XYZ file of N, CA and C in Angstrom:
693
model
N 43.360 5.244 2.493
C 43.916 6.560 2.816
C 44.989 6.407 3.895
N 46.062 7.160 3.736
C 47.142 7.178 4.713
C 47.251 8.564 5.346
N 48.178 8.697 6.286
C 48.371 9.984 6.960
C 49.847 10.243 7.185
N 50.232 11.496 7.004
C 51.558 11.972 7.382
C 51.370 12.905 8.565
N 52.075 12.612 9.656
C 51.967 13.418 10.871
C 53.297 14.129 11.099
N 53.277 15.441 10.982
C 54.482 16.251 11.119
C 54.585 16.872 12.508
N 55.785 16.863 13.069
C 56.095 17.841 14.100
C 56.259 19.164 13.352
N 56.114 20.267 14.031
C 56.204 21.569 13.369
C 57.591 22.194 13.512
N 57.971 22.488 14.745
C 59.248 23.151 15.006
C 60.413 22.223 14.672
N 61.297 22.699 13.796
C 62.455 21.908 13.427
C 62.202 20.899 12.325
N 60.941 20.740 11.914
C 60.582 19.823 10.826
C 60.006 20.601 9.649
N 58.975 21.391 9.911
C 58.364 22.223 8.878
C 58.941 23.638 8.890
N 59.217 24.136 10.084
C 59.615 25.538 10.251
C 60.939 25.623 11.005
N 61.790 26.525 10.563
C 63.110 26.727 11.172
C 62.966 27.609 12.419
N 62.311 27.052 13.428
C 61.935 27.841 14.600
C 62.587 27.384 15.897
N 63.351 26.292 15.865
C 63.910 25.784 17.117
C 64.910 26.762 17.759
N 65.664 27.480 16.937
C 66.606 28.444 17.516
C 65.855 29.558 18.248
N 64.665 29.919 17.758
C 63.848 30.933 18.426
C 63.289 30.397 19.735
N 62.876 29.132 19.726
C 62.411 28.510 20.968
C 63.541 28.470 21.995
N 64.731 28.084 21.536
C 65.851 28.023 22.468
C 66.158 29.405 23.050
N 66.162 30.416 22.206
C 66.423 31.775 22.681
C 65.401 32.171 23.752
N 64.133 31.836 23.515
C 63.080 32.184 24.472
C 63.247 31.412 25.781
N 63.582 30.127 25.692
C 63.809 29.340 26.907
C 65.013 29.870 27.681
N 66.068 30.187 26.975
C 67.298 30.682 27.615
C 67.013 31.951 28.421
N 66.277 32.878 27.812
C 65.919 34.126 28.489
C 65.020 33.849 29.692
N 64.016 32.995 29.511
C 63.049 32.728 30.578
C 63.705 32.058 31.777
N 64.527 31.046 31.535
C 65.190 30.366 32.652
C 66.110 31.320 33.415
N 66.817 32.165 32.681
C 67.754 33.091 33.324
C 67.013 34.129 34.153
N 65.936 34.693 33.594
C 65.213 35.756 34.283
C 64.442 35.251 35.499
N 63.853 34.063 35.396
C 62.990 33.573 36.474
C 63.771 32.809 37.540
N 64.746 31.994 37.128
C 65.407 31.118 38.101
C 66.928 31.218 38.086
N 67.459 32.132 37.265
C 68.913 32.337 37.168
C 69.649 31.052 36.763
N 69.003 30.276 35.891
C 69.608 29.050 35.366
C 70.087 29.314 33.936
N 71.291 28.844 33.637
C 71.790 28.874 32.261
C 71.491 27.522 31.616
N 70.730 27.549 30.545
C 70.357 26.312 29.864
C 71.015 26.278 28.490
N 71.557 25.132 28.125
C 72.261 25.030 26.840
C 71.333 24.564 25.731
N 71.754 24.849 24.505
C 70.955 24.571 23.305
C 70.639 23.083 23.162
N 71.639 22.243 23.376
C 71.462 20.811 23.188
C 70.379 20.247 24.124
N 70.339 20.709 25.365
C 69.331 20.234 26.312
C 67.929 20.544 25.821
N 67.719 21.755 25.336
C 66.390 22.143 24.841
C 65.986 21.293 23.649
N 66.906 21.018 22.733
C 66.583 20.191 21.568
C 66.266 18.756 21.984
N 66.979 18.237 22.976
C 66.720 16.875 23.437
C 65.358 16.759 24.120
N 64.899 17.836 24.744
C 63.630 17.821 25.470
C 62.464 18.331 24.630
N 62.729 18.675 23.391
C 61.667 19.209 22.527
C 60.534 18.204 22.388
N 59.312 18.720 22.421
C 58.126 17.876 22.340
C 57.376 17.812 23.646
N 58.072 18.072 24.752
C 57.400 18.156 26.049
C 56.530 19.407 26.103
N 55.474 19.358 26.901
C 54.752 20.591 27.209
C 55.691 21.512 27.973
N 55.474 22.811 27.853
C 56.398 23.788 28.428
C 56.669 23.593 29.896
N 55.621 23.391 30.679
C 55.807 23.266 32.128
C 56.599 22.002 32.468
N 56.394 20.940 31.683
C 57.127 19.697 31.931
C 58.598 19.839 31.550
N 58.853 20.590 30.487
C 60.241 20.842 30.097
C 60.956 21.631 31.194
N 60.288 22.639 31.738
C 60.897 23.437 32.808
C 61.223 22.567 34.019
N 60.290 21.700 34.400
C 60.526 20.809 35.537
C 61.709 19.878 35.269
N 61.815 19.382 34.042
C 62.911 18.478 33.696
C 64.247 19.191 33.774
N 64.306 20.432 33.318
C 65.545 21.210 33.427
C 65.907 21.432 34.890
N 64.922 21.739 35.724
C 65.189 21.892 37.163
C 65.804 20.617 37.729
N 65.254 19.479 37.306
C 65.772 18.189 37.772
C 67.216 17.987 37.319
N 67.489 18.287 36.049
C 68.836 18.112 35.511
C 69.843 19.045 36.172
N 69.372 20.225 36.560
C 70.247 21.228 37.163
C 70.276 21.160 38.694
N 69.531 20.202 39.260
C 69.426 20.109 40.726
C 68.995 21.439 41.334
N 67.986 22.042 40.708
C 67.541 23.373 41.114
C 66.493 23.288 42.223
N 66.674 24.086 43.247
C 65.700 24.184 44.339
C 65.455 25.664 44.607
N 64.269 26.132 44.255
C 63.946 27.536 44.474
C 63.238 27.751 45.789
N 62.909 29.005 46.073
C 62.207 29.339 47.310
C 60.746 28.906 47.263
N 60.169 28.883 46.057
C 58.786 28.458 45.894
C 58.767 27.012 45.379
N 57.583 26.451 45.222
C 57.474 25.090 44.727
C 57.942 25.026 43.268
N 58.436 23.858 42.873
C 58.877 23.675 41.490
C 57.731 23.917 40.520
N 56.506 23.537 40.920
C 55.345 23.735 40.061
C 55.145 25.225 39.781
N 55.200 26.041 40.814
C 54.993 27.480 40.648
C 56.081 28.107 39.782
N 57.324 27.748 40.041
C 58.432 28.335 39.282
C 58.399 27.837 37.841
N 58.071 26.554 37.657
C 57.979 26.021 36.302
C 56.894 26.744 35.508
N 55.780 27.036 36.143
C 54.712 27.779 35.477
C 55.193 29.169 35.071
N 55.937 29.820 35.958
C 56.454 31.161 35.648
C 57.455 31.116 34.496
N 58.335 30.114 34.505
C 59.312 29.977 33.417
C 58.581 29.733 32.101
N 57.603 28.831 32.115
C 56.865 28.508 30.893
C 56.100 29.716 30.359
N 55.466 30.459 31.253
C 54.727 31.659 30.838
C 55.667 32.709 30.251
N 56.804 32.908 30.917
C 57.780 33.879 30.420
C 58.320 33.458 29.058
N 58.592 32.159 28.916
C 59.081 31.656 27.627
C 58.072 31.950 26.526
N 56.792 31.682 26.788
C 55.761 31.925 25.778
C 55.695 33.400 25.384
N 55.833 34.273 26.366
C 55.791 35.716 26.073
C 56.978 36.138 25.209
N 58.164 35.650 25.552
C 59.356 35.994 24.765
C 59.246 35.423 23.349
N 58.779 34.180 23.246
C 58.663 33.547 21.931
C 57.658 34.300 21.054
N 56.568 34.758 21.640
C 55.572 35.496 20.856
C 56.138 36.829 20.366
N 56.965 37.450 21.179
C 57.634 38.675 20.728
C 58.517 38.376 19.514
N 59.229 37.256 19.561
C 60.098 36.865 18.442
C 59.255 36.569 17.205
N 58.128 35.873 17.392
C 57.261 35.524 16.270
C 56.826 36.759 15.488
N 56.530 37.829 16.200
C 56.022 39.024 15.532
C 57.137 39.952 15.046
N 58.295 39.903 15.682
C 59.388 40.789 15.270
C 60.241 40.182 14.155
N 60.512 38.894 14.240
C 61.318 38.218 13.207
C 60.857 36.772 13.061
N 59.685 36.568 12.436
C 59.095 35.230 12.363
C 59.976 34.237 11.612
N 60.123 33.020 12.135
C 60.904 31.991 11.448
C 60.273 31.618 10.105
N 61.089 31.076 9.221
C 60.611 30.689 7.899
C 60.494 29.172 7.788
N 59.655 28.726 6.856
C 59.549 27.300 6.570
C 60.845 26.826 5.925
N 61.203 25.567 6.168
C 62.387 25.002 5.522
C 62.166 24.886 4.012
N 63.264 24.880 3.295
C 63.217 24.764 1.838
C 62.434 23.517 1.419
N 61.518 23.694 0.486
C 60.777 22.579 -0.087
C 59.576 22.117 0.696
N 59.350 22.656 1.893
C 58.267 22.178 2.745
C 56.896 22.438 2.129
N 56.683 23.640 1.613
C 55.363 23.961 1.060
C 55.035 23.067 -0.131
N 56.008 22.860 -1.008
C 55.782 21.976 -2.154
C 55.509 20.546 -1.701
N 56.243 20.090 -0.705
C 56.035 18.743 -0.174
C 54.605 18.574 0.312
N 54.126 19.504 1.103
C 52.769 19.415 1.646
C 51.739 19.400 0.515
N 51.940 20.252 -0.489
C 51.022 20.316 -1.623
C 51.007 19.017 -2.426
N 52.143 18.312 -2.436
C 52.242 17.085 -3.219
C 51.605 15.879 -2.539
N 51.273 16.012 -1.268
C 50.713 14.879 -0.524
C 49.197 14.836 -0.676
N 48.755 14.740 -1.920
C 47.321 14.830 -2.211
C 46.562 13.564 -1.836
N 47.262 12.443 -1.713
C 46.596 11.175 -1.403
C 46.639 10.829 0.082
N 47.085 11.759 0.892
C 47.213 11.518 2.335
C 46.500 12.587 3.142
N 46.010 12.188 4.300
C 45.626 13.162 5.303
C 46.910 13.737 5.900
N 46.860 14.977 6.343
C 48.063 15.636 6.876
C 47.739 16.228 8.249
N 48.602 15.908 9.217
C 48.404 16.395 10.582
C 49.685 17.046 11.085
N 49.517 17.967 12.022
C 50.647 18.553 12.748
C 50.431 18.296 14.227
N 51.463 17.774 14.890
C 51.438 17.572 16.339
C 52.585 18.381 16.927
N 52.242 19.379 17.721
C 53.235 20.305 18.272
C 53.149 20.364 19.780
N 54.293 20.509 20.431
C 54.330 20.691 21.878
C 54.080 22.128 22.303
N 53.909 23.023 21.335
C 53.671 24.439 21.633
C 52.206 24.699 21.962
N 51.942 25.855 22.550
C 50.569 26.285 22.771
C 49.889 26.502 21.426
N 48.571 26.304 21.375
C 47.853 26.422 20.106
C 48.050 27.803 19.471
N 47.966 28.839 20.269
C 48.131 30.196 19.742
C 49.464 30.346 19.031
N 50.523 29.807 19.625
C 51.852 29.922 19.023
C 51.984 29.047 17.788
N 51.455 27.818 17.853
C 51.547 26.900 16.717
C 50.800 27.455 15.506
N 49.621 27.992 15.728
C 48.835 28.543 14.621
C 49.520 29.771 14.029
N 50.033 30.634 14.886
C 50.726 31.827 14.400
C 51.960 31.452 13.598
N 52.706 30.477 14.094
C 53.920 30.031 13.416
C 53.609 29.482 12.027
N 52.605 28.628 11.915
C 52.244 28.049 10.618
C 51.700 29.119 9.675
N 50.934 30.045 10.226
C 50.375 31.123 9.407
C 51.476 32.011 8.843
N 52.436 32.362 9.665
C 53.482 33.279 9.230
C 54.514 32.605 8.317
N 54.768 31.313 8.518
C 55.799 30.629 7.740
C 55.267 30.018 6.448
N 54.014 29.528 6.482
C 53.439 28.868 5.312
C 52.286 29.649 4.693
N 51.874 30.727 5.348
C 50.810 31.556 4.790
C 49.418 31.122 5.173
N 49.290 29.901 5.723
C 47.978 29.407 6.116
C 48.126 28.194 7.025
N 47.070 27.918 7.784
C 47.058 26.767 8.677
C 46.259 25.620 8.067
N 45.308 25.946 7.177
C 44.393 24.924 6.666
C 44.998 24.013 5.604
N 46.326 24.006 5.487
C 46.998 23.001 4.677
C 46.889 21.631 5.341
N 46.541 21.632 6.633
C 46.519 20.404 7.417
C 45.106 20.053 7.859
N 44.846 18.757 7.958
C 43.519 18.290 8.344
C 43.287 18.398 9.840
N 44.360 18.358 10.613
C 44.208 18.471 12.064
C 45.493 19.050 12.657
N 45.328 19.827 13.716
C 46.457 20.381 14.464
C 46.260 20.053 15.937
N 47.212 19.296 16.500
C 47.193 18.963 17.919
C 48.308 19.741 18.600
N 47.980 20.433 19.691
C 48.964 21.256 20.402
C 48.975 20.898 21.892
N 49.814 21.586 22.636
C 49.892 21.350 24.081
C 48.567 21.624 24.775
N 47.741 22.480 24.179
C 46.446 22.799 24.779
C 45.453 21.644 24.676
N 45.739 20.674 23.813
C 44.796 19.584 23.558
C 45.119 18.310 24.327
N 46.230 18.288 25.030
C 46.683 17.050 25.669
C 47.056 17.288 27.124
N 47.037 16.217 27.904
C 47.441 16.304 29.306
C 48.907 15.956 29.490
N 49.458 15.167 28.557
C 50.856 14.767 28.624
C 51.514 15.007 27.271
N 52.713 15.596 27.307
C 53.460 15.806 26.072
C 54.296 14.580 25.723
N 55.031 14.672 24.640
C 55.924 13.597 24.237
C 56.976 13.400 25.345
N 57.363 12.150 25.633
C 57.223 10.929 24.849
C 55.917 10.166 25.038
N 54.948 10.721 25.758
C 53.642 10.082 25.832
C 53.033 10.057 24.430
N 52.418 8.949 24.013
C 51.923 8.827 22.631
C 50.560 9.453 22.382
N 49.935 10.022 23.411
C 48.543 10.460 23.278
C 48.333 11.523 22.208
N 49.320 12.389 21.978
C 49.151 13.432 20.958
C 49.056 12.824 19.559
N 49.886 11.828 19.280
C 49.831 11.173 17.970
C 48.560 10.344 17.829
N 48.203 9.626 18.880
C 46.981 8.824 18.845
C 45.759 9.719 18.641
N 45.751 10.856 19.336
C 44.640 11.791 19.193
C 44.520 12.361 17.793
N 45.668 12.664 17.181
C 45.653 13.192 15.807
C 45.063 12.184 14.844
N 45.483 10.920 14.957
C 44.976 9.886 14.049
C 43.499 9.599 14.304
N 43.073 9.663 15.555
C 41.659 9.463 15.861
C 40.801 10.519 15.169
N 41.285 11.761 15.172
C 40.517 12.857 14.581
C 40.354 12.720 13.071
N 41.329 12.111 12.411
C 41.241 11.948 10.951
C 40.897 10.511 10.560
N 40.644 9.672 11.576
C 40.164 8.304 11.363
C 41.115 7.479 10.491
N 42.404 7.540 10.844
C 43.430 6.766 10.143
C 44.110 5.846 11.149
N 44.233 4.544 10.861
C 44.906 3.639 11.809
C 46.404 3.892 11.857
N 47.016 3.528 12.973
C 48.452 3.738 13.151
C 49.265 3.040 12.065
N 48.786 1.904 11.587
C 49.515 1.143 10.564
C 49.587 1.864 9.232
N 48.754 2.877 9.045
C 48.701 3.604 7.777
C 49.215 5.037 7.928
N 50.033 5.262 8.942
C 50.541 6.614 9.195
C 52.061 6.624 9.265
N 52.618 7.791 8.989
C 54.056 8.033 9.102
C 54.265 9.325 9.865
N 55.089 9.279 10.906
C 55.437 10.464 11.690
C 56.774 11.008 11.207
N 56.857 12.329 11.048
C 58.111 12.999 10.678
C 58.522 13.863 11.854
N 59.634 13.500 12.484
C 60.065 14.126 13.735
C 61.506 14.618 13.647
N 61.898 15.391 14.639
C 63.290 15.859 14.726
C 63.875 15.694 16.125
N 63.098 15.072 17.032
C 63.544 14.959 18.425
C 63.354 13.540 18.940
N 64.258 13.067 19.776
C 64.148 11.706 20.313
C 62.838 11.440 21.046
N 62.337 12.420 21.806
C 61.091 12.206 22.538
C 59.914 12.005 21.595
N 59.941 12.682 20.451
C 58.894 12.498 19.449
C 58.933 11.112 18.847
N 60.142 10.616 18.595
C 60.280 9.267 18.060
C 59.811 8.237 19.088
N 60.148 8.445 20.353
C 59.673 7.546 21.412
C 58.148 7.510 21.442
N 57.520 8.675 21.300
C 56.063 8.752 21.314
C 55.462 8.006 20.137
N 56.056 8.180 18.955
C 55.563 7.475 17.771
C 55.719 5.963 17.931
N 56.856 5.538 18.476
C 57.079 4.111 18.705
C 56.029 3.530 19.652
N 55.737 4.254 20.716
C 54.733 3.791 21.681
C 53.338 3.733 21.056
N 53.081 4.622 20.096
C 51.779 4.646 19.419
C 51.697 3.610 18.304
N 52.808 2.943 18.013
C 52.821 1.947 16.948
C 52.813 2.548 15.559
N 53.375 3.753 15.427
C 53.403 4.452 14.138
C 54.839 4.473 13.622
N 55.043 4.075 12.372
C 56.390 4.161 11.829
C 56.790 5.623 11.672
N 58.091 5.886 11.701
C 58.527 7.272 11.737
C 59.887 7.441 11.080
N 60.194 8.690 10.779
C 61.501 9.083 10.282
C 61.956 10.333 11.026
N 63.267 10.594 10.955
C 63.863 11.771 11.583
C 64.422 12.679 10.502
N 64.203 13.984 10.653
C 64.883 14.979 9.823
C 65.671 15.883 10.771
N 66.963 16.005 10.524
C 67.832 16.760 11.433
C 67.833 18.253 11.145
N 67.757 18.622 9.867
C 67.865 20.026 9.484
C 69.079 20.656 10.169
N 68.914 21.778 10.871
C 70.063 22.437 11.501
C 70.143 22.180 12.998
N 69.723 21.001 13.414
C 69.738 20.616 14.828
C 71.159 20.356 15.310
N 71.450 20.625 16.592
C 72.748 20.245 17.167
C 72.804 18.747 17.475
N 71.669 18.055 17.368
C 71.633 16.622 17.608
C 72.187 15.884 16.388
N 72.588 14.646 16.596
C 73.150 13.855 15.500
C 72.602 12.437 15.547
N 73.078 11.612 14.639
C 72.569 10.251 14.507
C 72.677 9.489 15.825
N 73.778 9.674 16.553
C 73.985 8.949 17.800
C 72.879 9.221 18.827
N 72.286 10.408 18.779
C 71.235 10.755 19.734
C 69.944 9.986 19.486
N 69.833 9.347 18.312
C 68.607 8.642 17.955
C 68.785 7.129 17.874
N 70.008 6.667 18.094
C 70.312 5.248 17.860
C 69.446 4.301 18.677
N 69.048 4.709 19.866
C 68.278 3.810 20.728
C 66.793 3.760 20.353
N 66.341 4.659 19.484
C 64.901 4.745 19.204
C 64.530 4.537 17.744
N 65.514 4.582 16.822
C 65.187 4.444 15.399
C 66.426 3.992 14.638
N 66.217 3.289 13.540
C 67.348 2.811 12.746
C 67.942 3.950 11.928
N 69.224 3.842 11.653
C 69.952 4.927 10.990
C 69.414 5.231 9.598
N 68.879 4.227 8.903
C 68.380 4.456 7.546
C 67.085 5.265 7.522
N 66.532 5.530 8.699
C 65.329 6.371 8.793
C 65.667 7.793 9.239
N 66.941 8.144 9.230
C 67.372 9.485 9.637
C 67.859 10.245 8.408
N 67.264 11.406 8.149
C 67.585 12.214 6.980
C 68.222 13.531 7.404
N 69.082 14.042 6.556
C 69.794 15.270 6.873
C 68.851 16.460 6.962
N 67.885 16.532 6.051
C 66.972 17.676 5.984
C 65.576 17.197 5.600
N 64.581 18.035 5.833
C 63.221 17.712 5.424
C 63.151 17.511 3.918
N 63.824 18.371 3.163
C 63.755 18.263 1.709
C 64.370 16.956 1.203
N 65.382 16.451 1.907
C 66.004 15.195 1.487
C 65.139 13.987 1.839
N 64.151 14.186 2.722
C 63.213 13.112 3.058
C 61.952 13.155 2.219
N 61.828 14.166 1.361
C 60.589 14.379 0.605
C 60.216 13.169 -0.251
N 61.203 12.579 -0.928
C 60.902 11.439 -1.794
C 60.364 10.263 -0.986
N 60.960 10.019 0.183
C 60.493 8.933 1.056
C 59.056 9.200 1.509
N 58.780 10.430 1.938
C 57.450 10.789 2.432
C 56.411 10.672 1.326
N 56.722 11.184 0.138
C 55.784 11.127 -0.977
C 55.543 9.682 -1.413
N 56.589 8.864 -1.375
C 56.451 7.457 -1.747
C 55.525 6.731 -0.775
N 55.707 7.001 0.521
C 54.829 6.395 1.520
C 53.378 6.789 1.269
N 53.171 8.056 0.994
C 51.813 8.576 0.805
C 51.148 7.990 -0.437
N 51.908 7.854 -1.515
C 51.334 7.472 -2.799
C 51.315 5.970 -3.046
N 52.065 5.209 -2.257
C 52.112 3.766 -2.431
C 50.932 3.131 -1.713
N 50.165 2.322 -2.401
C 48.956 1.746 -1.819
C 49.280 0.642 -0.826
N 50.439 -0.006 -0.980
C 50.840 -1.073 -0.060
C 52.294 -0.869 0.293
N 52.544 -0.884 1.581
C 53.923 -0.732 2.046
C 54.146 -1.617 3.253
N 55.255 -2.377 3.257
C 55.517 -3.276 4.371
C 55.989 -2.476 5.578
């Protein structure tokens, strides 16, 4: 048995623009920081509070309160704004994603997300109609460190009892690829409508493992799942 481990946002669901909108609003309202789209995509996979701290570092931000307190406020505000977006205009799954998941009958299927469990479950429910398409869901609530720490991927494989050598990670962010590399799991990138490009991944993965869209990677993913031996 093998396993396919998906990131959710930007891989299964077209939700990264909604995350960026929520982060942009939260940073502006709490700390009067303007954050750009590319920065959020590059930091995707971190837990919310860690992402906020990293942006403060990049912006040389010093508030009146501790960075920990302000980061918590930014992260909480972001979650509230994102949940409003989820219920008012929920993002949709990318083309072909549901069929792809259904076709992976010979593999265990996992989702590893940097979002809070409540948000990840709601997102999958609204975009795919159900959460139980997957054998395990790991979220920010289940881990102490987000990507690029490998613990989320290792934890997912432990839960479904699949060795790293028999798994494939499908990611859209450099930090996710770094985490998969540290966990010893082979991986691929799907760009979809990301502002990131091949050059942003050159240091962490070979170009032949980067696909334009999730649907264009479907044949590779299905082949990995259905092939009994793969080098």
